[in-house]
Coordinates of C-alpha atoms and ligand atoms in Angstrom, one line a residue:
M1 CA 102.0 108.4 32.7
P2 CA 102.7 105.3 35.0
L3 CA 99.6 103.3 35.9
D4 CA 98.0 103.0 39.3
D5 CA 99.0 99.8 41.2
S6 CA 95.5 98.7 41.3
D7 CA 95.1 99.4 37.4
P8 CA 93.6 96.1 36.3
E9 CA 96.1 96.6 33.3
K10 CA 98.5 95.3 35.6
W11 CA 96.8 92.6 37.3
H12 CA 96.7 90.1 34.1
M13 CA 98.7 87.1 34.9
K14 CA 101.9 86.8 32.5
E15 CA 103.8 83.5 32.2
H16 CA 106.9 84.9 34.0
T17 CA 104.3 85.4 37.1
E18 CA 103.1 81.9 36.5
V19 CA 106.6 80.5 36.8
K20 CA 107.3 82.7 40.0
H21 CA 104.1 81.4 41.5
R22 CA 105.1 77.8 40.7
I23 CA 108.5 78.2 42.5
L24 CA 106.7 79.9 45.3
R25 CA 104.2 77.3 45.7
K26 CA 106.8 74.1 45.7
Y27 CA 109.3 75.7 48.0
L28 CA 106.7 77.0 50.6
T29 CA 105.3 73.6 50.5
T30 CA 108.4 71.8 51.0
W31 CA 109.5 74.8 53.4
T32 CA 106.1 74.3 55.6
R33 CA 106.7 70.4 56.0
I34 CA 110.4 70.8 57.0
V35 CA 109.9 73.8 59.5
S36 CA 106.8 72.4 60.9
S37 CA 108.8 69.4 62.2
A38 CA 110.4 71.6 64.8
N39 CA 107.8 74.3 65.0
P40 CA 104.3 73.8 65.5
E41 CA 103.5 77.5 64.4
V42 CA 104.9 78.8 61.6
H43 CA 104.4 82.3 59.5
Y44 CA 104.4 83.6 56.0
F45 CA 104.7 87.1 55.5
D46 CA 103.7 88.6 52.2
G47 CA 104.9 92.2 52.0
F48 CA 103.6 93.3 48.6
A49 CA 100.6 90.8 48.6
G50 CA 98.7 92.4 45.8
R51 CA 95.0 91.9 45.5
A52 CA 95.1 88.1 45.7
R53 CA 93.4 87.5 42.6
Y54 CA 94.3 88.3 39.0
E55 CA 92.0 89.8 36.3
D56 CA 91.5 86.5 34.7
G57 CA 90.5 84.8 37.8
E58 CA 93.9 83.2 38.8
P59 CA 95.3 83.1 42.3
G60 CA 97.6 85.6 43.6
S61 CA 100.7 84.7 45.9
P62 CA 98.2 85.2 49.0
L63 CA 95.6 82.8 47.9
L64 CA 98.5 80.2 47.0
A65 CA 100.0 80.8 50.3
I66 CA 96.7 79.9 52.0
D67 CA 96.4 76.8 49.6
V68 CA 99.6 75.5 50.3
A69 CA 98.8 76.0 54.2
D70 CA 95.3 74.0 53.6
R71 CA 96.8 71.0 52.0
N72 CA 99.6 70.8 54.4
G73 CA 97.5 71.0 57.6
D74 CA 98.3 67.8 59.1
V75 CA 101.9 68.9 59.8
F76 CA 101.6 72.2 61.9
D77 CA 99.2 73.5 64.6
T78 CA 98.9 77.1 63.3
F79 CA 99.9 78.5 60.1
H80 CA 100.0 82.6 60.5
C81 CA 99.5 84.6 57.5
T82 CA 100.2 88.3 57.1
F83 CA 99.6 90.1 53.9
N84 CA 100.1 93.4 53.2
D85 CA 99.4 95.9 50.4
Y86 CA 100.0 99.7 50.3
D87 CA 97.5 100.5 47.7
F88 CA 94.0 101.0 49.3
D89 CA 91.9 99.3 46.4
N90 CA 94.2 96.2 46.2
Y91 CA 94.0 95.7 49.8
E92 CA 90.4 95.7 50.0
I93 CA 90.4 93.2 47.4
L94 CA 93.2 91.4 49.2
K95 CA 91.1 91.3 52.4
D96 CA 87.8 90.0 50.6
E97 CA 89.7 87.4 48.9
T98 CA 91.8 86.0 51.6
D99 CA 88.5 85.9 54.0
K100 CA 86.7 84.0 51.6
K101 CA 89.5 81.6 50.8
V102 CA 90.5 81.1 54.7
K103 CA 86.8 80.3 55.5
G104 CA 86.6 77.5 52.5
C105 CA 89.6 75.7 54.0
E106 CA 89.3 72.3 55.4
N107 CA 91.7 73.7 58.0
E108 CA 90.2 77.1 58.6
N109 CA 90.8 76.9 62.3
K110 CA 94.7 76.3 62.1
I111 CA 95.2 79.1 59.5
K112 CA 95.4 82.5 60.8
H113 CA 95.6 85.5 58.7
T114 CA 95.7 89.2 59.0
C115 CA 95.9 91.9 56.3
F116 CA 97.5 95.4 56.7
N117 CA 97.4 98.6 54.4
E118 CA 100.9 99.8 55.0
K119 CA 104.2 100.5 53.2
F120 CA 106.3 97.2 53.6
E121 CA 109.3 99.5 54.9
E122 CA 107.1 100.8 57.8
I123 CA 105.4 97.4 58.6
A124 CA 107.5 94.5 58.1
L125 CA 109.8 95.1 61.3
P126 CA 106.9 95.8 63.6
V127 CA 105.2 92.7 62.6
L128 CA 108.2 90.3 62.5
E129 CA 109.9 91.7 65.6
S130 CA 106.6 91.6 67.6
D131 CA 106.1 89.0 70.5
A132 CA 103.6 87.3 68.0
Y133 CA 106.0 86.4 65.3
S134 CA 109.8 87.2 66.5
D135 CA 110.0 83.6 67.8
L136 CA 108.5 81.7 64.8
P137 CA 110.3 81.0 61.6
S138 CA 109.3 83.2 58.8
M139 CA 109.1 83.0 55.1
V140 CA 108.9 86.5 53.6
F141 CA 107.8 87.0 50.1
I142 CA 109.1 90.4 48.9
D143 CA 107.4 91.0 45.8
P144 CA 107.5 94.8 44.5
F145 CA 106.7 96.4 41.2
G146 CA 110.1 98.3 41.7
Y147 CA 113.1 98.9 44.0
S148 CA 111.9 102.1 46.2
G149 CA 110.0 100.2 48.8
T150 CA 112.8 97.7 49.7
P151 CA 115.6 99.1 51.9
F152 CA 118.4 97.2 52.2
N153 CA 118.6 97.7 56.1
I154 CA 115.0 96.3 56.5
I155 CA 116.0 93.1 54.2
S156 CA 119.0 92.9 56.5
K157 CA 117.1 93.0 59.9
I158 CA 114.5 90.6 58.7
M159 CA 117.3 88.1 58.1
N160 CA 118.8 88.8 61.5
I161 CA 115.6 88.9 63.8
Q162 CA 116.0 85.4 65.1
E163 CA 119.3 83.2 64.7
S164 CA 119.0 82.3 61.2
G165 CA 115.5 81.5 61.5
N166 CA 113.8 83.6 58.8
E167 CA 114.0 83.2 55.1
V168 CA 113.6 85.9 52.2
F169 CA 112.5 85.2 48.9
F170 CA 112.7 88.4 46.9
N171 CA 111.8 89.9 43.6
F172 CA 114.6 91.9 43.0
M173 CA 114.0 94.3 40.0
V174 CA 117.5 94.8 38.2
D175 CA 116.4 96.5 35.1
K176 CA 114.6 99.1 36.7
I177 CA 117.8 99.8 38.8
R178 CA 120.0 99.7 35.8
R179 CA 117.9 101.9 33.9
F180 CA 118.5 105.0 36.7
L181 CA 122.1 104.3 37.2
N182 CA 122.9 107.9 35.9
D183 CA 119.9 109.4 37.2
N184 CA 121.0 111.4 40.2
E185 CA 117.4 112.3 41.4
K186 CA 117.2 108.4 42.1
A187 CA 120.7 107.8 43.7
E188 CA 119.7 108.2 47.2
T189 CA 116.8 105.3 46.8
I190 CA 119.3 103.3 45.1
T191 CA 121.7 103.8 47.8
R192 CA 119.0 102.6 50.1
A193 CA 118.3 99.6 48.0
F194 CA 122.0 98.4 48.3
G195 CA 122.8 99.8 51.6
S196 CA 125.6 100.9 50.2
D197 CA 126.9 103.3 47.4
D198 CA 129.1 101.0 46.1
W199 CA 126.7 100.6 43.0
K200 CA 128.0 104.0 41.6
D201 CA 131.1 102.1 40.4
I202 CA 128.5 100.1 37.9
R203 CA 128.1 103.6 36.3
Q204 CA 131.6 103.2 34.4
Y205 CA 130.0 100.1 32.3
S206 CA 128.0 101.0 29.2
D207 CA 127.3 97.5 28.3
R208 CA 123.5 96.5 29.7
K209 CA 124.3 92.6 30.3
K210 CA 127.5 93.7 32.6
Q211 CA 125.6 96.4 34.4
E212 CA 122.9 93.8 35.1
E213 CA 125.6 91.3 36.2
E214 CA 127.3 93.8 38.4
I215 CA 124.1 95.1 40.0
L216 CA 123.4 91.4 40.9
K217 CA 126.9 90.6 41.9
L218 CA 126.8 93.6 44.2
Y219 CA 123.1 92.7 45.8
V220 CA 124.1 89.0 46.4
S221 CA 127.6 90.2 48.0
Q222 CA 125.8 93.0 50.2
L223 CA 123.1 90.2 51.1
K224 CA 126.3 87.8 52.3
S225 CA 128.8 90.4 53.8
D226 CA 126.5 93.0 55.3
A227 CA 123.4 90.9 56.2
D228 CA 125.5 87.9 57.0
V229 CA 123.4 85.4 55.1
E230 CA 125.0 82.2 54.5
Y231 CA 123.1 81.0 51.3
V232 CA 121.7 83.4 48.6
F233 CA 120.6 81.9 45.4
P234 CA 119.4 84.0 42.4
F235 CA 117.1 82.9 39.5
Q236 CA 116.8 84.9 36.5
M237 CA 113.5 85.7 35.0
K238 CA 113.9 86.5 31.1
H239 CA 111.4 88.4 28.8
P240 CA 109.6 85.8 26.8
D241 CA 110.3 87.3 23.5
K242 CA 113.5 89.6 24.0
D243 CA 116.7 88.8 25.4
V244 CA 116.2 90.9 28.5
T245 CA 116.1 90.3 31.9
L246 CA 112.8 91.2 33.9
Y247 CA 113.8 90.5 37.4
Y248 CA 116.0 88.2 39.3
L249 CA 114.1 86.0 41.9
I250 CA 116.8 85.8 44.9
H251 CA 116.3 83.4 47.7
A252 CA 118.4 84.2 51.1
T253 CA 118.6 81.6 53.9
N254 CA 120.7 80.3 56.5
H255 CA 119.7 77.0 56.4
F256 CA 121.5 74.4 54.3
K257 CA 118.3 72.5 53.8
G258 CA 116.2 75.4 52.7
F259 CA 119.0 76.4 50.1
K260 CA 118.9 72.8 48.6
V261 CA 115.2 72.7 48.3
M262 CA 115.0 76.1 46.6
K263 CA 118.1 75.3 44.5
D264 CA 116.2 71.8 43.5
V265 CA 113.1 73.6 42.8
M266 CA 114.7 76.5 40.4
F267 CA 116.9 74.0 38.8
N268 CA 113.9 72.2 37.7
E269 CA 112.1 75.3 36.9
G270 CA 115.1 76.3 34.8
D271 CA 114.6 74.3 31.5
D272 CA 112.6 76.7 29.6
D273 CA 114.1 79.4 27.2
N274 CA 112.2 82.4 29.0
F275 CA 113.8 82.3 32.3
A276 CA 116.9 80.6 33.7
Y277 CA 118.7 78.8 36.2
L278 CA 121.9 80.7 37.2
G279 CA 125.1 78.5 37.0
S280 CA 128.4 79.1 38.7
D281 CA 129.1 82.6 36.8
H282 CA 126.6 84.2 38.6
Y283 CA 125.8 82.4 42.0
G284 CA 129.6 83.0 43.2
Y285 CA 130.2 79.4 44.5
E286 CA 133.0 79.1 47.1
D287 CA 136.0 78.6 44.8
E288 CA 137.5 79.2 41.4
Q289 CA 137.4 75.6 40.2
T290 CA 133.5 75.9 40.0
N291 CA 134.1 77.4 36.2
L292 CA 135.1 73.9 35.2
F293 CA 131.3 73.4 35.8
E294 CA 130.1 75.0 32.4
A295 CA 126.6 75.3 32.6
T296 CA 126.3 74.4 28.9
A297 CA 128.3 71.5 28.8
S298 CA 126.4 68.2 28.7
E299 CA 125.0 66.8 31.6
D300 CA 127.5 63.7 31.3
I301 CA 130.5 66.2 30.9
R302 CA 129.5 67.9 34.2
V303 CA 128.8 64.7 36.2
K304 CA 132.2 63.2 34.9
E305 CA 133.8 66.6 36.1
L306 CA 132.0 66.2 39.5
R307 CA 133.6 62.6 39.9
E308 CA 137.2 63.9 38.9
R309 CA 136.6 67.0 41.6
L310 CA 135.3 64.5 44.2
L311 CA 138.4 62.4 44.1
D312 CA 140.7 65.1 44.0
V313 CA 138.9 66.7 47.2
Y314 CA 138.4 64.0 49.2
D315 CA 141.4 61.6 48.2
G316 CA 142.3 59.6 51.1
S317 CA 139.7 60.9 53.4
T318 CA 136.1 59.5 54.7
V319 CA 132.9 61.9 54.7
T320 CA 129.4 61.2 54.6
F321 CA 127.3 61.3 51.8
G322 CA 125.6 64.7 53.5
D323 CA 129.1 66.3 53.3
L324 CA 129.0 65.3 49.5
L325 CA 125.7 66.9 48.9
K326 CA 126.7 70.0 50.6
Y327 CA 129.9 70.1 48.6
T328 CA 128.0 69.5 45.5
Y329 CA 125.3 72.2 46.4
R330 CA 127.5 74.9 47.7
R331 CA 130.5 74.5 45.3
T332 CA 129.0 73.5 41.7
D333 CA 126.0 74.2 39.9
L334 CA 124.6 70.6 40.1
V335 CA 122.3 69.1 42.4
E336 CA 121.5 65.5 44.0
P337 CA 121.0 63.4 41.1
H338 CA 124.2 64.5 39.6
C339 CA 126.0 63.9 43.1
R340 CA 124.4 60.3 43.1
S341 CA 125.2 59.4 39.5
A342 CA 129.0 60.5 40.4
L343 CA 129.0 58.4 43.4
E344 CA 127.5 55.3 41.8
T345 CA 130.0 55.3 38.9
L346 CA 132.8 55.9 41.4
E347 CA 131.6 52.8 43.4
T348 CA 131.3 50.7 40.3
K349 CA 134.9 51.4 39.6
D350 CA 135.9 50.5 43.1
K351 CA 137.1 54.4 43.6
I352 CA 135.2 54.4 47.0
R353 CA 133.7 52.4 49.7
V354 CA 130.5 53.0 51.0
D355 CA 129.5 51.8 54.3
R356 CA 125.9 51.1 54.4
G357 CA 125.4 49.0 57.7
D358 CA 122.9 46.6 57.0
S359 CA 121.6 47.9 53.5
D360 CA 123.2 47.2 50.3
R361 CA 122.0 49.9 47.9
G362 CA 121.8 53.6 47.6
F363 CA 123.0 56.6 49.7
K364 CA 121.8 58.0 52.9
E365 CA 123.0 61.4 54.4
E366 CA 124.7 59.7 57.1
Y367 CA 126.3 56.9 55.2
E368 CA 130.3 57.0 55.4
I369 CA 132.2 57.3 52.2
E370 CA 135.6 56.5 52.1
F371 CA 137.7 57.6 49.1
K372 CA 140.5 55.3 48.3
P373 CA 143.9 57.1 48.3
Q374 CA 144.8 58.5 44.6
N375 CA 148.0 56.2 44.4
Q376 CA 145.7 53.3 44.5
R377 CA 143.8 54.6 41.6
L378 CA 145.1 53.1 38.2
T379 CA 144.0 55.7 36.0
D380 CA 141.5 58.4 35.6
F381 CA 138.3 58.2 34.0
S382 CA 138.5 59.0 30.3
Ligands
SAM401 C1 103.8 92.7 42.2 S1 102.7 93.3 42.7 C2 102.3 92.0 44.0 C3 101.7 90.7 43.4 C4 101.5 89.3 44.5 N1 102.8 89.3 45.2 C5 101.4 88.1 43.6 O1 102.3 87.6 43.2 O2 100.2 88.1 43.3 C6 103.1 94.5 43.8 C7 102.2 94.9 44.7 O3 103.0 95.9 45.6 C8 102.3 97.0 46.2 N2 102.9 97.9 46.7 C9 103.5 98.9 46.2 N3 104.5 99.8 47.1 C10 104.2 99.2 48.1 C11 104.9 99.4 49.4 N4 105.7 100.3 49.5 N5 104.5 98.6 50.6 C12 103.5 97.6 50.2 N6 102.8 97.3 49.1 C13 103.1 98.1 48.1 C14 101.1 97.2 45.0 O4 100.1 97.7 45.3 C15 100.9 96.0 44.2 O5 99.7 95.5 44.7

């Protein structure tokens, strides 16, 4: 018999949960600081908030979010938190723990929290579309045990409530979907989760990894095309001992800055064997050339490939460092230090000219970089 959602067995902190929380904490901290600079009030919505504290005393996502708010109280006027959990026992503990936590905060008067005991699919839009929140940027954390409580049309509407204001960080239970691909009783729920029945094509594959890959690909593509989300970034959470995916963490945003921060956070978390930073094969970067960037290739080789790519793409043109960062993040599986390192070498080799104004070193987003025309280059790098 399946365990109740409030069964203590389900509330032991696992290593992958720690990683998930670390990513959430790091991202939420930077998100709060960036978003607050333009909006004095921000909103964190935890749709599957759980009971706020694990059996071993470790904080759950709601306490972690309140802690982030308290530590960054200097940057906003009000940090609104909405916590929701459908299980009544979990909800009671959630309420108690979050009340206590906020009371103990240095910035107690700036942190406003509300708890609900509803189904996510029934409470998400009424809260996020309400007058209180519809104008605020909301970071929505969706962390279910399964896939039945997260219909695609709700996720899509969340991403489209305001013009590109909301973000979603979603624990996408790919393996649970995969196991029920051929169970006709689950078909309707799976169709609701994808917002389409295209997933039925995946039944033709028998290989587990291929099924998983296709499920992720379809979901990412639904977010991009149906929900019109500009940046969708997945992170694979693997089983610590077996070669099995537990779930994917998927970040969806319409802001380049948000995408960049999450890619940086995930890149830095991806060094352990138990979870992964997904490279070009999975992300669906915006052109075929991306496949040059084999995730297994050494860092030096990948930076060298980036240098050559930049030289080809920007031959004879002048762009800003910000443009080159966007190119690196959108079209390769590399990040800012790789871009800087590629440009430093190009400058040393006199392939580019950097207009730094009065400054003589480094790269800032607004600096203009001239790529000297190809025919002025004597040889390629070897
Ligand atoms: C993975 S746990 C949440 C863990 C929590 N986010 C954390 O990181 O500490 C999933 C929670 O979803 C709740 N739940 C299950 N179905 C739900 C639904 N339809 N709507 C809202 N909550 C639900 C369960 O009671 C459980 O507490």
